[in-house]
Structure formats: structure tokens, C-alpha cells
mmCIF file of C-alpha atoms in Angstrom:
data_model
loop_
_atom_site.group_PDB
_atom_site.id
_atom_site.type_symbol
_atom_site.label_atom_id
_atom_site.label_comp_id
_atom_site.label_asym_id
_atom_site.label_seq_id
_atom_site.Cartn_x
_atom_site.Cartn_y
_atom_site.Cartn_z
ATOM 1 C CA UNK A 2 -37.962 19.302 35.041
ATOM 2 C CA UNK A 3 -37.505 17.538 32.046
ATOM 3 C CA UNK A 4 -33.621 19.248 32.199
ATOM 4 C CA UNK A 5 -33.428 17.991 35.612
ATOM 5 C CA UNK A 6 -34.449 14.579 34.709
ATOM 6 C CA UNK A 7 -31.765 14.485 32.141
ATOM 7 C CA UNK A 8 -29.279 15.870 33.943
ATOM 8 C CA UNK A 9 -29.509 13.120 36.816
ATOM 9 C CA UNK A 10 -29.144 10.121 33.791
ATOM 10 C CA UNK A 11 -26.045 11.624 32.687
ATOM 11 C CA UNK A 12 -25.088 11.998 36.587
ATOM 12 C CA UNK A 13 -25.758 8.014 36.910
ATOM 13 C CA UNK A 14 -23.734 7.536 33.474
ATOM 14 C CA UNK A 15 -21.139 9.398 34.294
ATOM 15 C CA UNK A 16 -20.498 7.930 37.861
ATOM 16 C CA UNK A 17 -20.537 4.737 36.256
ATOM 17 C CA UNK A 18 -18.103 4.868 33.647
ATOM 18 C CA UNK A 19 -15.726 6.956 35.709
ATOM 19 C CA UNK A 20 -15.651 4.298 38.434
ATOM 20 C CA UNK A 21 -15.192 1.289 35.422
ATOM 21 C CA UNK A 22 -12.520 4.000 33.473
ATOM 22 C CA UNK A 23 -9.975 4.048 36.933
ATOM 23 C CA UNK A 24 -9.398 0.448 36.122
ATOM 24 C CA UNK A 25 -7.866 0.905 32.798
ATOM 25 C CA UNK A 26 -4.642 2.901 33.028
ATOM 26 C CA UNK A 27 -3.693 5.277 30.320
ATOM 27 C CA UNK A 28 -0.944 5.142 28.413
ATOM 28 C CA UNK A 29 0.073 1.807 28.798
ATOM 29 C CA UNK A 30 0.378 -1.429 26.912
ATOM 30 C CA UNK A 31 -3.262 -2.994 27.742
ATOM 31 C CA UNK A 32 -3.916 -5.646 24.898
ATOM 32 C CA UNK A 33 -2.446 -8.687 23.525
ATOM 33 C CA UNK A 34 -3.763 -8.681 19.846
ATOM 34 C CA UNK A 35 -2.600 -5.638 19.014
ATOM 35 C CA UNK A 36 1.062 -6.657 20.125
ATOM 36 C CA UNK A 37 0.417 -9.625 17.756
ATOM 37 C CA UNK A 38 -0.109 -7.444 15.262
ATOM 38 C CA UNK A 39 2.516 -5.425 15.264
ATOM 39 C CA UNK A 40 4.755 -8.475 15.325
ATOM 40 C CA UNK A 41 3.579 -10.710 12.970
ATOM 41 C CA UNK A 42 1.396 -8.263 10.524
ATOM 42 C CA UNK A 43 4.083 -7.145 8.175
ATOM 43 C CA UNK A 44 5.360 -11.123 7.326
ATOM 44 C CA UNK A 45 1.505 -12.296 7.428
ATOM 45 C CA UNK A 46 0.380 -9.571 5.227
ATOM 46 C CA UNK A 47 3.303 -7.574 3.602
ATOM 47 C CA UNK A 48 1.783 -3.950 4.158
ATOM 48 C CA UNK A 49 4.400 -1.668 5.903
ATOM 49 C CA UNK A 50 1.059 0.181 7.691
ATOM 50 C CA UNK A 51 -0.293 -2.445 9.979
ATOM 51 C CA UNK A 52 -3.984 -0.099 10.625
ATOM 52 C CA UNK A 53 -4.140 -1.212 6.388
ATOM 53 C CA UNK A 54 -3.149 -4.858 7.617
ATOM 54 C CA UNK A 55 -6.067 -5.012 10.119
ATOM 55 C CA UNK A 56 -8.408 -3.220 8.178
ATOM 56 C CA UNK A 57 -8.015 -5.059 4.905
ATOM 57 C CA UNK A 58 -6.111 -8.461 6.069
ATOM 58 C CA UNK A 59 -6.861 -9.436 8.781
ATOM 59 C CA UNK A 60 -10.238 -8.566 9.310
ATOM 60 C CA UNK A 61 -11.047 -7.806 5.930
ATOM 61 C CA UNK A 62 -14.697 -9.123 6.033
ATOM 62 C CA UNK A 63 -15.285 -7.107 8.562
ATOM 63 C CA UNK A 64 -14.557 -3.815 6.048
ATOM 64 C CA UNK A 65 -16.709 -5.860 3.869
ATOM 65 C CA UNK A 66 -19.469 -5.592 5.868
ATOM 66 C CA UNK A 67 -18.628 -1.678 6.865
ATOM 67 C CA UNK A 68 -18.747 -1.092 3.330
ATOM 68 C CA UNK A 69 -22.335 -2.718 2.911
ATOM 69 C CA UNK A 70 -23.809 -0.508 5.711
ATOM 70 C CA UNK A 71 -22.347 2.799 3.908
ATOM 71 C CA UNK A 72 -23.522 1.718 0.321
ATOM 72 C CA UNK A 73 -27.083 0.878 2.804
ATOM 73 C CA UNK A 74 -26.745 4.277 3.958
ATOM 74 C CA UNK A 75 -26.342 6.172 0.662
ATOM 75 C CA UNK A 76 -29.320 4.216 -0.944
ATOM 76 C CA UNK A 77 -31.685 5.174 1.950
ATOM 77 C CA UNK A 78 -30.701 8.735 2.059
ATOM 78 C CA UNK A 79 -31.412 8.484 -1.697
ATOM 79 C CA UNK A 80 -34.556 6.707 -1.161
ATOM 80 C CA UNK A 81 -35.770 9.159 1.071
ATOM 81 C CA UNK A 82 -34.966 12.105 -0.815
ATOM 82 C CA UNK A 83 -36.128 10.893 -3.594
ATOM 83 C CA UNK A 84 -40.250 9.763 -2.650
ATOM 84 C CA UNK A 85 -42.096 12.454 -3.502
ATOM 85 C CA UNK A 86 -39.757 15.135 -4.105
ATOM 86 C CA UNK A 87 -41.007 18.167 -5.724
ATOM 87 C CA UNK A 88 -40.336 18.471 -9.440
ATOM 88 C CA UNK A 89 -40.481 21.593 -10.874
ATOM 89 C CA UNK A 90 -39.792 24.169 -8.345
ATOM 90 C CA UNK A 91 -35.751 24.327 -8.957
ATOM 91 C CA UNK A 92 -35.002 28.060 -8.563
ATOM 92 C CA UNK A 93 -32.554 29.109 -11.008
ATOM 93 C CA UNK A 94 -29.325 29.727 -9.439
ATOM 94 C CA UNK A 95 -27.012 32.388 -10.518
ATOM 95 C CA UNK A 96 -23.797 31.400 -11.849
ATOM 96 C CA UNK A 97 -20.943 32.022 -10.015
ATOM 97 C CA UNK A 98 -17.937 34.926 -10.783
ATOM 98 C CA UNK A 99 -15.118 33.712 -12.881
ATOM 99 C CA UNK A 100 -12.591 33.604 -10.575
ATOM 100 C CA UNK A 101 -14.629 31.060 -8.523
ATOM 101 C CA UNK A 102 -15.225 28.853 -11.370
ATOM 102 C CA UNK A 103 -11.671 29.315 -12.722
ATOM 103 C CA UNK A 104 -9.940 28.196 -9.516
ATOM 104 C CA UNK A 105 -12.600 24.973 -8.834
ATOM 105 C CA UNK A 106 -11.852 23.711 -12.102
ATOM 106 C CA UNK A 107 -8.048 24.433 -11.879
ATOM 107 C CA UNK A 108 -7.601 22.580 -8.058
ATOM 108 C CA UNK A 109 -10.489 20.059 -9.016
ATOM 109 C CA UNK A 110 -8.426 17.627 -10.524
ATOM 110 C CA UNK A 111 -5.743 18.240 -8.152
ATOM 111 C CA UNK A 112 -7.740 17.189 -5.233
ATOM 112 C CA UNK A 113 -8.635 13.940 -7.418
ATOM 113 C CA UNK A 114 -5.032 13.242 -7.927
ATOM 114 C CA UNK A 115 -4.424 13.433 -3.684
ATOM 115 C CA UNK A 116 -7.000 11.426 -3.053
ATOM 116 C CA UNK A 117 -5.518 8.676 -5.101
ATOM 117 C CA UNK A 118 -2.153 9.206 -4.138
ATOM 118 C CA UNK A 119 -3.782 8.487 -0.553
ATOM 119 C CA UNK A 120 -5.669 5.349 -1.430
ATOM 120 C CA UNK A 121 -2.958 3.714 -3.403
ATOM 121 C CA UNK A 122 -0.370 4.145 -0.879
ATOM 122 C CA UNK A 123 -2.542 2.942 1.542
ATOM 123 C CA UNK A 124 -0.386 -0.188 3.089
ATOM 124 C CA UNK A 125 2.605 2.261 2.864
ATOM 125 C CA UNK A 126 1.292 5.857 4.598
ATOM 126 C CA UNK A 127 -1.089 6.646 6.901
ATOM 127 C CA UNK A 128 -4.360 6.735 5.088
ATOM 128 C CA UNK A 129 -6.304 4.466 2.363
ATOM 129 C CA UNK A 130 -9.606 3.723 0.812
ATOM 130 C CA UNK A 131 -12.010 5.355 3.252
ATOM 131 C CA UNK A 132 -9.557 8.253 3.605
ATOM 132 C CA UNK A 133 -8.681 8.843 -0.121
ATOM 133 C CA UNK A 134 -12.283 8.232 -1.106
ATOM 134 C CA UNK A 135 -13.467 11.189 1.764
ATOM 135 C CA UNK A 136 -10.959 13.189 -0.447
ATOM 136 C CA UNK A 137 -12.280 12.886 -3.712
ATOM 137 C CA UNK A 138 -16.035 13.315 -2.843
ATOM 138 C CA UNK A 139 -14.228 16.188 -1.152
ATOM 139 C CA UNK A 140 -13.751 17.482 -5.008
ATOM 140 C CA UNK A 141 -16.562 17.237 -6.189
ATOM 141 C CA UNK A 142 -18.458 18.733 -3.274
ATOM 142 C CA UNK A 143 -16.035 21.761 -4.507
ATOM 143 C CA UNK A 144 -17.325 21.498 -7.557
ATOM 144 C CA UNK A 145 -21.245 21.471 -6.170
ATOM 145 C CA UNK A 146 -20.162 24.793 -4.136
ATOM 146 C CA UNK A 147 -18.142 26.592 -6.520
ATOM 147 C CA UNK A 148 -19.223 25.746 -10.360
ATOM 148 C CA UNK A 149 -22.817 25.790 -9.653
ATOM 149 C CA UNK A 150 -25.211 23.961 -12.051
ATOM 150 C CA UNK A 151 -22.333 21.274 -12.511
ATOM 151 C CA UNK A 152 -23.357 17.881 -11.854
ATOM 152 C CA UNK A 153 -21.924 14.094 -11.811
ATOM 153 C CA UNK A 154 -23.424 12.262 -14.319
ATOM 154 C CA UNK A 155 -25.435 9.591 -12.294
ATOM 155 C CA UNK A 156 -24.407 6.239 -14.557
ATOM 156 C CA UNK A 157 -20.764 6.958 -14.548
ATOM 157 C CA UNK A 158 -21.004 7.547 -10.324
ATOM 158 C CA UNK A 159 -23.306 4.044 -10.159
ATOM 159 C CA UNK A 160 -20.870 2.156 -12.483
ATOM 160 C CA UNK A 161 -18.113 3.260 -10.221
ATOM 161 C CA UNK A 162 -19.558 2.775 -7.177
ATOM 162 C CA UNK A 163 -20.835 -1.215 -8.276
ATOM 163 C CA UNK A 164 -17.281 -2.071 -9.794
ATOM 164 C CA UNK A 165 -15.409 -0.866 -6.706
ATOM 165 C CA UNK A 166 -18.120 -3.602 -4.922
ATOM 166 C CA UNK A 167 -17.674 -6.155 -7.785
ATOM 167 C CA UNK A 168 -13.657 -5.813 -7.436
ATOM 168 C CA UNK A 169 -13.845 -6.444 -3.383
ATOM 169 C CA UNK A 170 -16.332 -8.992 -3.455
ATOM 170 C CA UNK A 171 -14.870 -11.580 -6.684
ATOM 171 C CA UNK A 172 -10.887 -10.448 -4.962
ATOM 172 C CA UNK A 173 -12.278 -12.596 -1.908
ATOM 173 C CA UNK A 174 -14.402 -15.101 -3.661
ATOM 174 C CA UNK A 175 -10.986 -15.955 -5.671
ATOM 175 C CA UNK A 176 -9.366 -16.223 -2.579
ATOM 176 C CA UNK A 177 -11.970 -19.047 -1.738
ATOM 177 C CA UNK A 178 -11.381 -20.979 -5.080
ATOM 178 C CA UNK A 179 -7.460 -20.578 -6.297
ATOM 179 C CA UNK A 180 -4.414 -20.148 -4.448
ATOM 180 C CA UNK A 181 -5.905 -19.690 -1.193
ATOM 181 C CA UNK A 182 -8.327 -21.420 0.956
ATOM 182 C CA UNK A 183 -10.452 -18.919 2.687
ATOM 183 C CA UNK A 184 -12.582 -15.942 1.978
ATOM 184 C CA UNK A 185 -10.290 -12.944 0.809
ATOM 185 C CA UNK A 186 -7.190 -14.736 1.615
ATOM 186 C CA UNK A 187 -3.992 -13.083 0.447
ATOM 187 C CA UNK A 188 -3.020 -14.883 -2.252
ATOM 188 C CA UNK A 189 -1.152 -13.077 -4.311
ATOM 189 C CA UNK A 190 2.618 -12.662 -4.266
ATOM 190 C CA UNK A 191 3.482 -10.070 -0.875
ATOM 191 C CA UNK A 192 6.815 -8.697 -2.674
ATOM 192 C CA UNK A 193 8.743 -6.549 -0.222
ATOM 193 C CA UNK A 194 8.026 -4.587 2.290
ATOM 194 C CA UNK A 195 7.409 -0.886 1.778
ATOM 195 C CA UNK A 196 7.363 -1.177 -1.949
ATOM 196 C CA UNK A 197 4.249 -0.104 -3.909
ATOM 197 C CA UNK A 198 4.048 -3.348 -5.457
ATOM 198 C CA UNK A 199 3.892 -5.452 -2.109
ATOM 199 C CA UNK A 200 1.063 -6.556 0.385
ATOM 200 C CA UNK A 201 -0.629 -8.719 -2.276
ATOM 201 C CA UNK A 202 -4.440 -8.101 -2.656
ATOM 202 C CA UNK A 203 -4.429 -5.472 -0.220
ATOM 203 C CA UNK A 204 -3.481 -2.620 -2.457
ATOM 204 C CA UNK A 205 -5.720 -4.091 -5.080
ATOM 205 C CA UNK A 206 -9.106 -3.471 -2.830
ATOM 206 C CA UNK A 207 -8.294 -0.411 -1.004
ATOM 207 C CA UNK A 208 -7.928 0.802 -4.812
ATOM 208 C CA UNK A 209 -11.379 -0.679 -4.850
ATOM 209 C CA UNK A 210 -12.668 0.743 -2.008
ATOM 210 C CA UNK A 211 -11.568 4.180 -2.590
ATOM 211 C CA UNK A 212 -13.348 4.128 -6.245
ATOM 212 C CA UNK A 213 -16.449 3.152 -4.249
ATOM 213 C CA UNK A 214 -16.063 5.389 -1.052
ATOM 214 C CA UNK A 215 -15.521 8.055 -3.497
ATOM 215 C CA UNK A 216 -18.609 7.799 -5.446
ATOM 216 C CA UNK A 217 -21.175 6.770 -3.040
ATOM 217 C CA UNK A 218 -20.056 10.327 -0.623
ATOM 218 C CA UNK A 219 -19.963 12.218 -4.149
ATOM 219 C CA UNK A 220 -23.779 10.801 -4.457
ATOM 220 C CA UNK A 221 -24.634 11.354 -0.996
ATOM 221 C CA UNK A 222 -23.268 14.854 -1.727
ATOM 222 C CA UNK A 223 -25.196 15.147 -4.870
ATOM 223 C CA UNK A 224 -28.519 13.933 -3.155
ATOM 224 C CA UNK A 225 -28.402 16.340 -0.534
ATOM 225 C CA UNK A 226 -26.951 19.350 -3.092
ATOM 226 C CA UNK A 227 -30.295 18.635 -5.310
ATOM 227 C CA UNK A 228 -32.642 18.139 -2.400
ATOM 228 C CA UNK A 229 -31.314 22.371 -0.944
ATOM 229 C CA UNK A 230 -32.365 23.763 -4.291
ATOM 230 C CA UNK B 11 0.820 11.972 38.502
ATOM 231 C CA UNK B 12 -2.566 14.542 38.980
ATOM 232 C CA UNK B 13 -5.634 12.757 38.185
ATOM 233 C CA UNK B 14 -6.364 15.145 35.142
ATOM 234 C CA UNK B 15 -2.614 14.570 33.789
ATOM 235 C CA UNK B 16 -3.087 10.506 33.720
ATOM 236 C CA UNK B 17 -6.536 10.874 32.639
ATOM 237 C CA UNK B 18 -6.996 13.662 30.397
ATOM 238 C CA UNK B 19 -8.081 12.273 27.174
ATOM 239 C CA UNK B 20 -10.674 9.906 29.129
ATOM 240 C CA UNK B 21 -11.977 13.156 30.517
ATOM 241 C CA UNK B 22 -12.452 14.995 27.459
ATOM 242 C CA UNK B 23 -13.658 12.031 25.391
ATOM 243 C CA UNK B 24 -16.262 11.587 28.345
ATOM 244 C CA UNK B 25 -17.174 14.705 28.257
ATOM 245 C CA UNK B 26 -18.286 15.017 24.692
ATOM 246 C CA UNK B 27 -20.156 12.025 25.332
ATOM 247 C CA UNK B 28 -22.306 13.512 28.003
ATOM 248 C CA UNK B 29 -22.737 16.590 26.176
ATOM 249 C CA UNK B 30 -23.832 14.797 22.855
ATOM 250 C CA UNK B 31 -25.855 12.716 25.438
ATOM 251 C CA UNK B 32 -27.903 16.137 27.398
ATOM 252 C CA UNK B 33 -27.905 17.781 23.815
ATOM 253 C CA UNK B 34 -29.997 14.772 22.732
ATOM 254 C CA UNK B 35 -32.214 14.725 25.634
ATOM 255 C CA UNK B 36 -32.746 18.578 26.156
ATOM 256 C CA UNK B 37 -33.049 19.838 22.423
ATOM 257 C CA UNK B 38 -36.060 19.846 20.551
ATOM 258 C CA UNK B 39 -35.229 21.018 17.408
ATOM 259 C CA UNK B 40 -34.254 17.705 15.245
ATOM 260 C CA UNK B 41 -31.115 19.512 13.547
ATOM 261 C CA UNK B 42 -29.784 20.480 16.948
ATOM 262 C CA UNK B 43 -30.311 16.468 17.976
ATOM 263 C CA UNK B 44 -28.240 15.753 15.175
ATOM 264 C CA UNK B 45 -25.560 17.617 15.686
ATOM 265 C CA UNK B 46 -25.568 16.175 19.291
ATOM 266 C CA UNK B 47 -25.349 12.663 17.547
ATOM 267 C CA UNK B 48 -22.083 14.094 15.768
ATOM 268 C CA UNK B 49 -20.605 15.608 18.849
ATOM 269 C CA UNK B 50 -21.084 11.914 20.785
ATOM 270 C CA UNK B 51 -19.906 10.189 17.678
ATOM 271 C CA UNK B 52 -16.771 12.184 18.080
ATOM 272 C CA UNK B 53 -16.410 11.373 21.405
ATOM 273 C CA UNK B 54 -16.728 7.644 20.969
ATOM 274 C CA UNK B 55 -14.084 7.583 18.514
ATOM 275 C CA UNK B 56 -11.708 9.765 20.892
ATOM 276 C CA UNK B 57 -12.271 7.717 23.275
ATOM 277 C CA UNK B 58 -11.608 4.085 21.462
ATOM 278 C CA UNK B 59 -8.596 6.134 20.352
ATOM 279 C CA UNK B 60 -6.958 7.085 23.366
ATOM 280 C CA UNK B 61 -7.527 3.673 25.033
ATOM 281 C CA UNK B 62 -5.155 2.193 22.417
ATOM 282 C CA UNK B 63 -2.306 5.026 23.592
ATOM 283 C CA UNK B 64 0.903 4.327 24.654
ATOM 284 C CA UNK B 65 3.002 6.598 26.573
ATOM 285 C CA UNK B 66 4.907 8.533 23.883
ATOM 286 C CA UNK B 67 4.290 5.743 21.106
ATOM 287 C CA UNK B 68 4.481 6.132 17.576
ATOM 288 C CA UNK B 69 2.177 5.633 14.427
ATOM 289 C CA UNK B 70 1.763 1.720 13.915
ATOM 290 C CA UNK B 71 3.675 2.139 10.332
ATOM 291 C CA UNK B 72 7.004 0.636 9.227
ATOM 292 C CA UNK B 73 7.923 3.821 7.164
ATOM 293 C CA UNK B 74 11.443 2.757 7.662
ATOM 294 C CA UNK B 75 13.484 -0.020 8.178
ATOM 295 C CA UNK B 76 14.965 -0.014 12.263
ATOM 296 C CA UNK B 77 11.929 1.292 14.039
ATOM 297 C CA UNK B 78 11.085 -0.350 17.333
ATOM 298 C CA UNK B 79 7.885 -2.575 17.062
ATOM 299 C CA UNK B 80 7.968 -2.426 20.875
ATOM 300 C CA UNK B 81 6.855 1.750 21.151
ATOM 301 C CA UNK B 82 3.855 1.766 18.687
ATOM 302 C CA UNK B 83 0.102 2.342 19.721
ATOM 303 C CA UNK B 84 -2.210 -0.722 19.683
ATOM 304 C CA UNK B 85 -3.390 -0.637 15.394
ATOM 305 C CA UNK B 86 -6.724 -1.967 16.423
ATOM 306 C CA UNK B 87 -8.773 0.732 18.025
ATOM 307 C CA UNK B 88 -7.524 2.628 15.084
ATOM 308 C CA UNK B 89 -8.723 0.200 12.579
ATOM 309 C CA UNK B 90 -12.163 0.219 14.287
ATOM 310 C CA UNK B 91 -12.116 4.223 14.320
ATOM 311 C CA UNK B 92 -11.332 4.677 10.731
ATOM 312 C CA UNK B 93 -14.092 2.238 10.068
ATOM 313 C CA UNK B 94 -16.698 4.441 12.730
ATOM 314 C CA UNK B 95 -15.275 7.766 11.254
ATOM 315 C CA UNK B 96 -17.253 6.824 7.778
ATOM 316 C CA UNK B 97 -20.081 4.736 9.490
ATOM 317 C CA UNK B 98 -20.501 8.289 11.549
ATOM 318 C CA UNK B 99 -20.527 10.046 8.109
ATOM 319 C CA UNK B 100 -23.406 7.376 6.566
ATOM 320 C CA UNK B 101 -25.435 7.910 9.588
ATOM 321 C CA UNK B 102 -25.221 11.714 9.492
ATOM 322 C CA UNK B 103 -26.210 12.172 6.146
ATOM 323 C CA UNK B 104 -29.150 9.795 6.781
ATOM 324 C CA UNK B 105 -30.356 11.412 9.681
ATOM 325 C CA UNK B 106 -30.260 14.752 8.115
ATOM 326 C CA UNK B 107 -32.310 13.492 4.686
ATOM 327 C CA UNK B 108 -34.934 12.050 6.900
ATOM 328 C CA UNK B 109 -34.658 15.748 8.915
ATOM 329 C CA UNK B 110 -35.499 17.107 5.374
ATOM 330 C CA UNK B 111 -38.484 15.029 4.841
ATOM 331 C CA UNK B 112 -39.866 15.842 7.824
ATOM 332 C CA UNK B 113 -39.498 19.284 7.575
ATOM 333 C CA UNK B 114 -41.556 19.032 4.584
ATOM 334 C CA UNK B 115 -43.833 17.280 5.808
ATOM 335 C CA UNK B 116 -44.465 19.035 9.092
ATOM 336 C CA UNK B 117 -43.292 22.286 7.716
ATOM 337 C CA UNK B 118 -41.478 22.876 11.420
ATOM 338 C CA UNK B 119 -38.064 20.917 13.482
ATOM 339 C CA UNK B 120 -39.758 21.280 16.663
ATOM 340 C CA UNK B 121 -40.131 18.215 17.971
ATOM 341 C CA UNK B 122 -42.773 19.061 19.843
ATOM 342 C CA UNK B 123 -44.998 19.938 17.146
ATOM 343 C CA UNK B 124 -44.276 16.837 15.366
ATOM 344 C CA UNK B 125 -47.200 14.136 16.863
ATOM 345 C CA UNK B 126 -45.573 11.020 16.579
ATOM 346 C CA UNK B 127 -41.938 12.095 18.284
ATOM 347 C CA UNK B 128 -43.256 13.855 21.390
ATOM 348 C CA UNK B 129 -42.370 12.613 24.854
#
């Protein structure tokens, strides 16, 4: 019954959005702001990659804002975990062979070293903060699986995580007060296109976010690493 | 142009969505839900994705100096898919810490068994 039931909403659903989905062609040029984009976004904001433009110039509050609901998101899963959790009953885990704990440590700080290659060529490449941040937090999860016992040192991931914050937020408060004349306004000099040194502020906070992105998955990592044993 | 040809990647983005949508509404074990709530996460994002497709387009980047501005894929539902790819990552790793807690708490993922969550 209760199968039945479900299957008939999904029925209604799907009816519906197939009948609204004939409308919209595939494969064809459907907007007008993205065309905008693509015309304008490499003079307005100097970054070869125009996702990086949108994400981090033009609607750069809006990443501001995406940011708050992950750093929300790691402080309630740590919040949760955390009230009431049983002290004391850690098993003790056995170590792991050599040749496991030889090879983390050996492509640990290789992994590091790709995720910031992604983040800092983020207005160049495809990829950037979020992406290069997923990356690193993909290292130390390596580290969690493979060197067991190991752990991030909680001040160092907290200091990291607020000054990758700190960094975006006072960026677009300057923006407010100096050269510019609206919150996280590119102020800076945009040098030339596809050059590291270009884009202005943009490299400058996806720097910022991948710091941040980093260590809030590495503690969302860590929370759920210490909660299994 | 067959219907499935023109509309393929609507399709299968649709389709995920249903099936994240019945696993949520038939499963009763919360980790199973979950994992449902992944699977129409996905298909969201395929979706927003293939709505900003071009017919043979290329990657919204000026790697190189000469490329036609005219052929790329619309940046924005890419913009707003890299932002829902980590959103979807936030949300998971809530969703499973509170699926710990309970589990403690109830000793069981059986929704059924859990008071407050039956319907």
C-alpha cells in the first residue's frame, strides 16, 4: 500500500515535470545572463575561467553566504557528535603494516601540493577553492584510513578554518571602504588575462576559501573518524 | 531527432530524482534514506547541469587566446552546481551524525521502531 501510495506521487511528479521539461529544448542557447557573462566577464573581472568570475565576482556574496551554511554544517555535525559522547570506550586500534603507513606519508603531502595547485589556479583552470579544498581534506582522510591513530591537531585546523573566514570577509569589507565602493568589489589591479597574477581579489579569496574548505571537511572528517571508534 | 536522443540527459537526471524520491518514501532504514538524499542530490545537480548545455560547446574558460565566446556552455548553472556539490557534502555529513546519534539512542535505524519518526 504504502509502495503504491508512493509510487502514484512520483507518477503525478513525473507527469508534471515531463510535460513543463518539453518546453525547454536541449542543447541550445536558452539564457541571456550567461551570454553576458561570457562577454563581458573576462574585462569586468580579469579571470580567464568565467565559472571563477561568477562564483567569486560577480556573485561573490552569494559564495559568502554558501560558505556560512558549510562552516553551519560542520559546527552542527560537531555539536551533535559531540553531546554526550562516550568517553572512555576507544578500542585500541592496531597499527597499520609499514607499507601502508610508508606510502600515506610519502603521497600525503603530494595530495596537499594538488590541491593547492587547484585552488590557486582557480581563475585560470577548471577548479578552485571548493574543489582544491575537497582535495586536501581528501589527504588527510588518507591519513585517518591509512596511518591510524594520526590526528589533526584541533587549534591549528580552527585557526585555519577562522583566517580563511577572516581573509574573505575584511577582502570585501575593504572593498566597501578604499578603492571600491561596494561590498567585495574588485579593487585591486586585474593585470592580464591568463596570468597568475591577474583577476585582482579573486585569486586572493579562493586562496582563502580553499584554506577554509580544506579544514572544515578535514574536521568534518575527523568528527566522524572519532565518533566510528 | 528520437525523443531519447534530444532528451537524454533530462531523462536520466529525472530519473535519479524519482528514484532518490521512492527510496525516500519506501525505505525505512535512516542510512538507506540518506543515501536516497545523495542519489536525488546528484540528480539535481545533473540536471541544473545539462540545462546550461549547448550543442557541442566547450568549457566556459579562456585557456587560450582565439577561442570562440560564441560555443561555450552557459557558466551559471555551473557556478550554482559547484556551490550545491559542497552544500550536498555539508548536508550529508549532517544527516549521517544525527543518524549516529540516533542509533545510539534507539540502539536500531528502523524507522519504524523509532516513536517520534513513524508515519
Amino acid at each position: 500500500m504504502r509502495i503504491f501510495l508512493s509510487l502514484v506521487v512520483l507518477a503525478v511528479i513525473a507527469v508534471g515535470i515531463g510535460k513543463t521539461l518539453m518546453e525547454i529544448p536541449f542543447g541550445e542557447d536558452t539564457t541571456n545572463v550567461g551570454g553576458y557573462y561570457i562577454q563581458s566577464g573576462r574585462d569586468d573581472t580579469g579571470a580567464a575561467n568565467i565559472v571563477t568570475s561568477v562564483v567569486v565576482g560577480y556573485r561573490a556574496f552569494d559564495t559568502l553566504g554558501e560558505v556560512t551554511v558549510l562552516f553551519v554544517a560542520a559546527v552542527g555535525l560537531g555539536a551533535v557528535l559531540a553531546v554526550g559522547s562516550a568517553s572512555g570506550r576507544r578500542r585500541d586500534v592496531e597499527p597499520a603494516s609499514l607499507v601502508l603507513y610508508t606510502g600515506c606519508r610519502f603521497l600525503f603531502p603530494l595530495i596537499l601540493l594538488f590541491g593547492a595547485y587547484i585552488f590557486i589556479h582557480g581563475h585560470l583552470t577548471p577548479g578552485g577553492g571548493f574543489q582544491g579544498g575537497a582535495i586536501v581534506a581528501s589527504a588527510f582522510l588518507l591519513v585517518y584510513l591509512g596511518c591510524r591513530g594520526r590526528r589533526i591537531r584541533h587549534g591549528w585546523s580552527k585557526a585555519t578554518e577562522s583566517l580563511g573566514g577572516l581573509v574573505f570577509v575584511g577582502l570585501g569589507l575593504l572593498g566597501l571602504t578604499a578603492a571600491g565602493h561596494f561590498f567585495l568589489s574588485n579593487y585591486l589591479p586585474k593585470g592580464t588575462v591568463n596570468h597568475l597574477f591577474s583577476a585582482g581579489i579573486i585569486p586572493i579569496i579562493y586562496v582563502a576559501i580553499g584554506f577554509k574548505v580544506g579544514a572544515e571537511l578535514a574536521g568534518v572528517i575527523d568528527d566522524l573518524v572519532e565518533e566510528s571508534e | 531527432m528520437s525523443f531519447l536522443e534530444s532528451y537524454a540527459y533530462y531523462v536520466g537526471a529525472f530519473g535519479l530524482i524519482l528514484i532518490g524520491l521512492l527510496v525516500i518514501l519506501v525505505k525505512r532504514n535512516l542510512i538507506k534514506i540518506i543515501i536516497g538524499l545523495s542519489i536525488l542530490d546528484t540528480g539535481v545537480n545533473l540536471f541544473l547541469i545539462s540545462v546550461g548545455y549547448l550543442a557541442s560547446g566547450t568549457a566556459p574558460i579562456f585557456s587560450r587566446e582565439g577561442i570562440d565566446s560564441g560555443s561555450m556552455v552557459d557558466p551559471v548553472p555551473q557556478a550554482l552546481v559547484l556551490t550545491a556539490i559542497v552544500i550536498g557534502v555539508a548536508v550529508l555529513a549532517l544527516a549521517l551524525g544525527l543518524a549516529v546519534r540516533l542509533y545510539q539512542n534507539y540502539g536500531t535505524l528502523d524507522m519504524r521502531k523509532i516513536k517520534e519518526l513513524k508515519w
